[in-house]
GROMACS .gro file of C-alpha atoms in nm:
model
  359
    1MET     CA    1  -4.714  -1.134   0.175
    2GLU     CA    2  -4.347  -1.047   0.129
    3GLY     CA    3  -4.182  -0.801   0.367
    4THR     CA    4  -4.108  -0.565   0.080
    5ASP     CA    5  -4.484  -0.535   0.017
    6LEU     CA    6  -4.559  -0.410   0.368
    7PRO     CA    7  -4.613  -0.056   0.499
    8TYR     CA    8  -4.343   0.152   0.671
    9ILE     CA    9  -4.352   0.354   0.991
   10VAL     CA   10  -4.169   0.664   0.869
   11SER     CA   11  -4.165   0.932   1.139
   12VAL     CA   12  -4.303   1.036   1.477
   13GLY     CA   13  -4.370   1.386   1.610
   14THR     CA   14  -4.446   1.466   1.974
   15ALA     CA   15  -4.569   1.762   2.178
   16VAL     CA   16  -4.627   1.836   2.547
   17PRO     CA   17  -4.782   2.133   2.733
   18ASP     CA   18  -4.568   2.405   2.888
   19HIS     CA   19  -4.658   2.340   3.252
   20THR     CA   20  -4.417   2.100   3.429
   21LEU     CA   21  -4.513   1.917   3.748
   22GLN     CA   22  -4.239   1.767   3.964
   23GLN     CA   23  -4.338   1.441   4.132
   24GLU     CA   24  -4.257   1.582   4.477
   25GLU     CA   25  -4.501   1.866   4.407
   26ALA     CA   26  -4.770   1.617   4.302
   27ARG     CA   27  -4.715   1.421   4.621
   28GLU     CA   28  -4.770   1.725   4.842
   29PHE     CA   29  -5.077   1.825   4.639
   30ALA     CA   30  -5.221   1.477   4.703
   31ARG     CA   31  -5.136   1.491   5.073
   32GLU     CA   32  -5.349   1.803   5.117
   33LEU     CA   33  -5.634   1.682   4.899
   34PHE     CA   34  -5.670   1.326   5.030
   35ARG     CA   35  -5.566   1.360   5.395
   36ASP     CA   36  -5.926   1.373   5.525
   37ALA     CA   37  -6.034   1.079   5.310
   38PHE     CA   38  -5.771   0.833   5.437
   39GLN     CA   39  -5.712   0.757   5.802
   40ASP     CA   40  -5.337   0.764   5.750
   41ILE     CA   41  -5.259   0.939   5.420
   42THR     CA   42  -4.884   0.906   5.486
   43ARG     CA   43  -4.918   0.531   5.443
   44TYR     CA   44  -5.037   0.574   5.083
   45LEU     CA   45  -4.803   0.848   4.963
   46PRO     CA   46  -4.511   0.614   4.879
   47ILE     CA   47  -4.698   0.527   4.557
   48PHE     CA   48  -4.564   0.859   4.424
   49ASP     CA   49  -4.208   0.738   4.485
   50HIS     CA   50  -4.268   0.384   4.358
   51ALA     CA   51  -4.407   0.521   4.030
   52SER     CA   52  -4.049   0.611   3.925
   53ILE     CA   53  -4.179   0.933   3.766
   54ARG     CA   54  -3.973   1.250   3.803
   55THR     CA   55  -4.169   1.503   3.597
   56ARG     CA   56  -4.496   1.534   3.410
   57ARG     CA   57  -4.653   1.795   3.181
   58LEU     CA   58  -4.998   1.943   3.245
   59ALA     CA   59  -5.241   2.135   3.024
   60ARG     CA   60  -5.287   2.390   3.302
   61PRO     CA   61  -5.061   2.504   3.591
   62ARG     CA   62  -5.092   2.312   3.918
   63GLU     CA   63  -5.271   2.604   4.085
   64TRP     CA   64  -5.555   2.567   3.833
   65PHE     CA   65  -5.640   2.227   3.985
   66GLU     CA   66  -5.669   2.368   4.337
   67GLU     CA   67  -6.018   2.498   4.254
   68ASP     CA   68  -6.327   2.301   4.157
   69ARG     CA   69  -6.382   2.302   3.782
   70SER     CA   70  -6.699   2.200   3.600
   71PHE     CA   71  -6.697   1.922   3.343
   72ALA     CA   72  -6.771   2.183   3.075
   73GLU     CA   73  -6.480   2.404   3.183
   74ARG     CA   74  -6.236   2.114   3.182
   75ASN     CA   75  -6.362   1.988   2.849
   76ASP     CA   76  -6.326   2.333   2.692
   77ALA     CA   77  -5.965   2.326   2.807
   78TYR     CA   78  -5.932   1.980   2.651
   79THR     CA   79  -6.053   2.099   2.310
   80GLU     CA   80  -5.830   2.406   2.306
   81THR     CA   81  -5.516   2.223   2.422
   82ALA     CA   82  -5.576   1.914   2.208
   83CYS     CA   83  -5.591   2.126   1.894
   84ARG     CA   84  -5.273   2.314   1.984
   85LEU     CA   85  -5.068   2.008   2.078
   86GLY     CA   86  -5.212   1.802   1.793
   87GLU     CA   87  -5.110   2.067   1.541
   88GLU     CA   88  -4.757   2.079   1.684
   89ALA     CA   89  -4.714   1.700   1.682
   90VAL     CA   90  -4.841   1.656   1.324
   91LYS     CA   91  -4.626   1.941   1.192
   92GLN     CA   92  -4.316   1.793   1.350
   93CYS     CA   93  -4.398   1.444   1.221
   94LEU     CA   94  -4.450   1.560   0.861
   95GLU     CA   95  -4.151   1.796   0.863
   96ARG     CA   96  -3.923   1.511   0.972
   97ALA     CA   97  -4.042   1.312   0.671
   98GLY     CA   98  -4.050   1.602   0.426
   99VAL     CA   99  -4.417   1.533   0.352
  100HIS     CA  100  -4.673   1.810   0.293
  101PRO     CA  101  -5.008   1.786   0.478
  102GLY     CA  102  -5.186   1.791   0.141
  103GLU     CA  103  -5.022   1.458   0.057
  104VAL     CA  104  -5.186   1.280   0.351
  105ASP     CA  105  -5.476   1.054   0.251
  106HIS     CA  106  -5.621   0.954   0.589
  107LEU     CA  107  -5.610   1.096   0.941
  108PHE     CA  108  -5.679   0.867   1.236
  109PHE     CA  109  -5.740   1.038   1.570
  110VAL     CA  110  -5.723   0.861   1.908
  111SER     CA  111  -5.821   0.999   2.249
  112THR     CA  112  -6.010   0.899   2.565
  113SER     CA  113  -5.969   1.200   2.791
  114GLY     CA  114  -6.211   1.453   2.642
  115LEU     CA  115  -6.506   1.502   2.409
  116ALA     CA  116  -6.541   1.715   2.097
  117THR     CA  117  -6.786   1.724   1.807
  118PRO     CA  118  -6.669   1.822   1.547
  119SER     CA  119  -6.387   1.591   1.655
  120ILE     CA  120  -6.029   1.711   1.698
  121ASP     CA  121  -5.926   1.560   1.365
  122ALA     CA  122  -6.187   1.774   1.186
  123ARG     CA  123  -6.040   2.083   1.351
  124MET     CA  124  -5.695   1.984   1.223
  125ILE     CA  125  -5.790   1.990   0.854
  126HIS     CA  126  -5.773   2.363   0.787
  127ARG     CA  127  -5.529   2.442   1.069
  128LEU     CA  128  -5.269   2.219   0.903
  129GLY     CA  129  -5.355   2.247   0.536
  130PHE     CA  130  -5.481   1.894   0.478
  131SER     CA  131  -5.683   1.830   0.166
  132ARG     CA  132  -6.052   1.898   0.215
  133HIS     CA  133  -6.104   1.543   0.087
  134VAL     CA  134  -5.879   1.372   0.340
  135LYS     CA  135  -6.049   1.077   0.509
  136ARG     CA  136  -6.094   1.093   0.887
  137THR     CA  137  -6.144   0.824   1.149
  138PRO     CA  138  -6.180   0.942   1.510
  139ILE     CA  139  -6.148   0.661   1.767
  140TRP     CA  140  -6.256   0.706   2.129
  141GLY     CA  141  -6.246   0.484   2.436
  142LEU     CA  142  -5.937   0.266   2.387
  143GLY     CA  143  -5.754   0.421   2.683
  144CYS     CA  144  -5.390   0.329   2.728
  145ALA     CA  145  -5.409   0.077   2.442
  146GLY     CA  146  -5.516   0.349   2.197
  147GLY     CA  147  -5.173   0.441   2.064
  148ALA     CA  148  -5.090   0.086   1.962
  149SER     CA  149  -5.447   0.018   1.844
  150GLY     CA  150  -5.456   0.335   1.635
  151LEU     CA  151  -5.121   0.246   1.484
  152ALA     CA  152  -5.257  -0.098   1.393
  153ARG     CA  153  -5.568   0.048   1.228
  154ALA     CA  154  -5.351   0.293   1.030
  155TYR     CA  155  -5.129   0.004   0.920
  156GLU     CA  156  -5.431  -0.193   0.802
  157TYR     CA  157  -5.548   0.103   0.594
  158THR     CA  158  -5.211   0.134   0.420
  159LEU     CA  159  -5.211  -0.241   0.366
  160ALA     CA  160  -5.547  -0.215   0.188
  161PHE     CA  161  -5.447   0.104   0.003
  162PRO     CA  162  -5.070   0.067  -0.054
  163GLU     CA  163  -5.038   0.400  -0.236
  164SER     CA  164  -5.162   0.594   0.068
  165ARG     CA  165  -4.996   0.808   0.335
  166VAL     CA  166  -5.164   0.797   0.676
  167ILE     CA  167  -5.125   1.002   0.992
  168LEU     CA  168  -5.217   0.866   1.334
  169LEU     CA  169  -5.265   1.145   1.589
  170ALA     CA  170  -5.311   1.061   1.957
  171VAL     CA  171  -5.382   1.331   2.216
  172GLU     CA  172  -5.448   1.271   2.583
  173LEU     CA  173  -5.500   1.537   2.848
  174CYS     CA  174  -5.547   1.311   3.146
  175SER     CA  175  -5.498   1.589   3.398
  176LEU     CA  176  -5.818   1.756   3.277
  177THR     CA  177  -6.023   1.456   3.388
  178PHE     CA  178  -5.913   1.519   3.749
  179ARG     CA  179  -6.210   1.561   3.984
  180ARG     CA  180  -6.129   1.723   4.318
  181GLY     CA  181  -6.430   1.562   4.484
  182ASP     CA  182  -6.320   1.207   4.401
  183HIS     CA  183  -6.133   1.085   4.708
  184THR     CA  184  -6.109   0.720   4.601
  185LYS     CA  185  -5.786   0.522   4.596
  186SER     CA  186  -5.815   0.494   4.217
  187ASN     CA  187  -5.804   0.873   4.189
  188LEU     CA  188  -5.507   0.888   4.425
  189VAL     CA  189  -5.320   0.639   4.204
  190ALA     CA  190  -5.418   0.837   3.893
  191THR     CA  191  -5.284   1.153   4.056
  192SER     CA  192  -4.947   0.979   4.095
  193LEU     CA  193  -4.930   0.862   3.733
  194PHE     CA  194  -5.118   1.052   3.466
  195ALA     CA  195  -4.998   1.336   3.245
  196ASP     CA  196  -5.065   1.511   2.914
  197GLY     CA  197  -4.915   1.492   2.566
  198ALA     CA  198  -4.966   1.433   2.195
  199ALA     CA  199  -4.795   1.222   1.930
  200ALA     CA  200  -4.835   1.180   1.555
  201VAL     CA  201  -4.703   0.893   1.341
  202LEU     CA  202  -4.669   0.878   0.961
  203ILE     CA  203  -4.727   0.537   0.802
  204ILE     CA  204  -4.696   0.489   0.426
  205GLY     CA  205  -4.795   0.204   0.198
  206ASN     CA  206  -4.534   0.023  -0.009
  207GLU     CA  207  -4.655   0.189  -0.332
  208ALA     CA  208  -4.629   0.545  -0.194
  209PRO     CA  209  -4.305   0.733  -0.272
  210PHE     CA  210  -4.065   0.687   0.019
  211PRO     CA  211  -3.944   1.022   0.161
  212ALA     CA  212  -3.596   1.115   0.046
  213GLY     CA  213  -3.310   1.120   0.296
  214LEU     CA  214  -3.466   0.868   0.537
  215SER     CA  215  -3.345   0.514   0.596
  216GLY     CA  216  -3.362   0.242   0.856
  217ARG     CA  217  -3.737   0.264   0.904
  218PRO     CA  218  -3.928  -0.047   1.018
  219ARG     CA  219  -4.199  -0.226   0.826
  220VAL     CA  220  -4.508  -0.358   1.004
  221LEU     CA  221  -4.535  -0.736   0.969
  222ASP     CA  222  -4.843  -0.822   1.175
  223THR     CA  223  -5.083  -0.702   1.446
  224MET     CA  224  -5.307  -0.876   1.698
  225SER     CA  225  -5.588  -0.752   1.923
  226THR     CA  226  -5.697  -0.941   2.236
  227THR     CA  227  -5.987  -0.873   2.472
  228TRP     CA  228  -6.009  -1.098   2.775
  229PRO     CA  229  -6.352  -1.213   2.903
  230ASN     CA  230  -6.498  -1.097   3.235
  231SER     CA  231  -6.255  -0.805   3.257
  232LEU     CA  232  -6.465  -0.494   3.194
  233ASP     CA  233  -6.405  -0.370   3.549
  234VAL     CA  234  -6.025  -0.377   3.530
  235MET     CA  235  -5.977  -0.027   3.388
  236GLY     CA  236  -6.188   0.255   3.248
  237TRP     CA  237  -6.418   0.547   3.325
  238GLU     CA  238  -6.751   0.585   3.498
  239VAL     CA  239  -6.943   0.891   3.379
  240GLU     CA  240  -7.041   1.113   3.674
  241ASP     CA  241  -7.230   1.443   3.676
  242ASP     CA  242  -6.903   1.633   3.709
  243GLY     CA  243  -6.693   1.429   3.466
  244LEU     CA  244  -6.514   1.100   3.416
  245LYS     CA  245  -6.435   0.889   3.722
  246VAL     CA  246  -6.123   0.678   3.685
  247LEU     CA  247  -6.136   0.304   3.755
  248PHE     CA  248  -5.826   0.095   3.830
  249SER     CA  249  -5.793  -0.262   3.945
  250ARG     CA  250  -5.502  -0.349   4.172
  251ASP     CA  251  -5.489  -0.680   3.983
  252ILE     CA  252  -5.341  -0.536   3.660
  253PRO     CA  253  -4.982  -0.655   3.726
  254SER     CA  254  -5.104  -1.005   3.814
  255ILE     CA  255  -5.319  -1.011   3.498
  256VAL     CA  256  -5.008  -0.922   3.298
  257ARG     CA  257  -4.815  -1.209   3.453
  258ARG     CA  258  -5.101  -1.453   3.399
  259GLU     CA  259  -5.227  -1.359   3.052
  260VAL     CA  260  -4.959  -1.174   2.855
  261PRO     CA  261  -4.700  -1.453   2.804
  262ALA     CA  262  -4.942  -1.680   2.619
  263ALA     CA  263  -5.075  -1.389   2.413
  264VAL     CA  264  -4.724  -1.280   2.308
  265GLU     CA  265  -4.618  -1.637   2.231
  266GLY     CA  266  -4.927  -1.697   2.018
  267PHE     CA  267  -4.875  -1.370   1.832
  268LEU     CA  268  -4.509  -1.430   1.752
  269THR     CA  269  -4.572  -1.792   1.652
  270ARG     CA  270  -4.786  -1.667   1.364
  271SER     CA  271  -4.468  -1.520   1.213
  272GLY     CA  272  -4.251  -1.818   1.302
  273LEU     CA  273  -4.075  -1.629   1.583
  274ASP     CA  274  -4.022  -1.643   1.956
  275LEU     CA  275  -3.911  -1.380   2.206
  276ASN     CA  276  -3.545  -1.475   2.161
  277ARG     CA  277  -3.568  -1.326   1.810
  278VAL     CA  278  -3.721  -0.997   1.928
  279GLY     CA  279  -3.454  -0.748   2.029
  280ARG     CA  280  -3.672  -0.446   2.105
  281VAL     CA  281  -3.989  -0.418   2.314
  282ILE     CA  282  -4.179  -0.092   2.259
  283ALA     CA  283  -4.416  -0.118   2.554
  284HIS     CA  284  -4.668   0.130   2.690
  285PRO     CA  285  -4.534   0.214   3.037
  286GLY     CA  286  -4.860   0.221   3.229
  287GLY     CA  287  -4.663   0.226   3.553
  288MET     CA  288  -4.349   0.076   3.702
  289LYS     CA  289  -4.538  -0.221   3.848
  290VAL     CA  290  -4.679  -0.302   3.505
  291LEU     CA  291  -4.338  -0.274   3.337
  292THR     CA  292  -4.185  -0.498   3.601
  293ALA     CA  293  -4.467  -0.750   3.550
  294TYR     CA  294  -4.400  -0.743   3.172
  295GLN     CA  295  -4.031  -0.801   3.227
  296GLU     CA  296  -4.085  -1.090   3.468
  297ALA     CA  297  -4.364  -1.251   3.265
  298LEU     CA  298  -4.163  -1.246   2.942
  299SER     CA  299  -3.827  -1.326   3.111
  300LEU     CA  300  -3.663  -1.028   2.943
  301PRO     CA  301  -3.374  -0.812   3.069
  302GLU     CA  302  -3.429  -0.456   3.191
  303GLU     CA  303  -3.253  -0.332   2.878
  304ALA     CA  304  -3.549  -0.448   2.666
  305PHE     CA  305  -3.768  -0.185   2.837
  306ARG     CA  306  -3.507   0.093   2.857
  307HIS     CA  307  -3.701   0.346   2.650
  308SER     CA  308  -4.031   0.265   2.822
  309ARG     CA  309  -3.877   0.328   3.164
  310SER     CA  310  -3.711   0.648   3.043
  311ILE     CA  311  -4.033   0.792   2.897
  312LEU     CA  312  -4.228   0.704   3.212
  313GLY     CA  313  -3.971   0.886   3.426
  314GLU     CA  314  -3.963   1.198   3.208
  315TYR     CA  315  -4.330   1.230   3.111
  316GLY     CA  316  -4.545   0.999   3.326
  317ASN     CA  317  -4.834   0.797   3.189
  318MET     CA  318  -4.992   0.992   2.900
  319SER     CA  319  -5.238   0.708   2.829
  320SER     CA  320  -5.253   0.621   2.455
  321VAL     CA  321  -4.980   0.870   2.365
  322THR     CA  322  -4.703   0.717   2.577
  323VAL     CA  323  -4.617   0.416   2.362
  324LEU     CA  324  -4.573   0.650   2.065
  325PHE     CA  325  -4.315   0.851   2.264
  326VAL     CA  326  -4.134   0.520   2.320
  327LEU     CA  327  -4.157   0.448   1.947
  328GLU     CA  328  -4.005   0.789   1.871
  329ARG     CA  329  -3.703   0.702   2.088
  330GLU     CA  330  -3.669   0.367   1.914
  331LEU     CA  331  -3.669   0.525   1.569
  332GLN     CA  332  -3.379   0.749   1.675
  333GLU     CA  333  -3.155   0.446   1.722
  334GLU     CA  334  -2.975   0.235   1.463
  335HIS     CA  335  -3.100  -0.119   1.409
  336GLN     CA  336  -2.950  -0.416   1.237
  337ALA     CA  337  -3.129  -0.496   0.913
  338GLY     CA  338  -3.371  -0.783   0.967
  339SER     CA  339  -3.407  -0.728   1.344
  340TYR     CA  340  -3.750  -0.737   1.506
  341GLY     CA  341  -3.941  -0.517   1.750
  342LEU     CA  342  -4.262  -0.575   1.945
  343VAL     CA  343  -4.505  -0.289   2.012
  344THR     CA  344  -4.744  -0.369   2.297
  345ALA     CA  345  -5.002  -0.183   2.507
  346LEU     CA  346  -5.284  -0.271   2.745
  347GLY     CA  347  -5.611  -0.086   2.795
  348PRO     CA  348  -5.977  -0.102   2.896
  349GLY     CA  349  -6.165  -0.406   2.787
  350PHE     CA  350  -5.939  -0.550   2.941
  351SER     CA  351  -5.748  -0.557   2.616
  352SER     CA  352  -5.411  -0.585   2.449
  353GLU     CA  353  -5.279  -0.459   2.116
  354MET     CA  354  -4.954  -0.592   1.970
  355MET     CA  355  -4.763  -0.506   1.656
  356LEU     CA  356  -4.458  -0.679   1.506
  357LEU     CA  357  -4.196  -0.459   1.337
  358GLN     CA  358  -3.893  -0.547   1.128
  359TRP     CA  359  -3.608  -0.314   1.038
   0.00000   0.00000   0.00000
């Protein structure tokens, strides 16, 4: 298929809650909460510094988390906040493209940090003025890979229906999964990393009218999903009576170094490319150790991950949403015609999603 026949990524809109958490404040919160669970809590607190995160946004003020909250109470907060942030992100995305909600043909919704039926996408229809006949696909459980995976599924829809306009909405409220009674090291690490946010992306097929006044938007050339065997315990949730228990393996950076280079090489080879031809890496910044592992494994300069590092520092790890914040930064820059970009994210499974862009 020729490049001119392929879908465009047109615009990105983002939204974050009002409550800001400084990393120093998070560190002291963790010191008080975990000090009785670890023999020497001071020994573990440097993970807050090594995360290279300065600020994060939370769905509720920090004081709200100082009391025990039921799963139902936290999930009610998820539904309310997800609708509010989702509406803001979609509005911004469509306004930047000059597209009316009624012109959208399909709405994909990605999340892993809360539950809602009717799903959040259903609640968006009348709030935003979508057509009552708009198609909806809610996707749950992809974790940090969800932003890239959702983007790939939206691309595939516009490839099959080239006259269509598609919105991907990702919302994650990771803070609302926090369980005060979980004194595991995984929860301590999560407390140092995770944050809340929403992002919406507009993708249009090559037969849909391109929005006036926009230029320099990338086309999607290819995508690839990978799920490695014997890796279900690397990352995910366990469902407990009081909510979702976070699971993290300390081996994630080493898995990146061992598995990602071959996966990236195989993906780019399908398009006759290698990493030397890819000028931009739009990577989900799961954490500084993971970004460093990416950089070392792919033998790329720090500059290649500039936006990923910046988003991590300003917003923390917003799970599936984060890579879309990185994409928003990338779309704000000028690119040489014909240049390539690689979108990549890792998530539970243990899995990878990659997408090849060309400007």
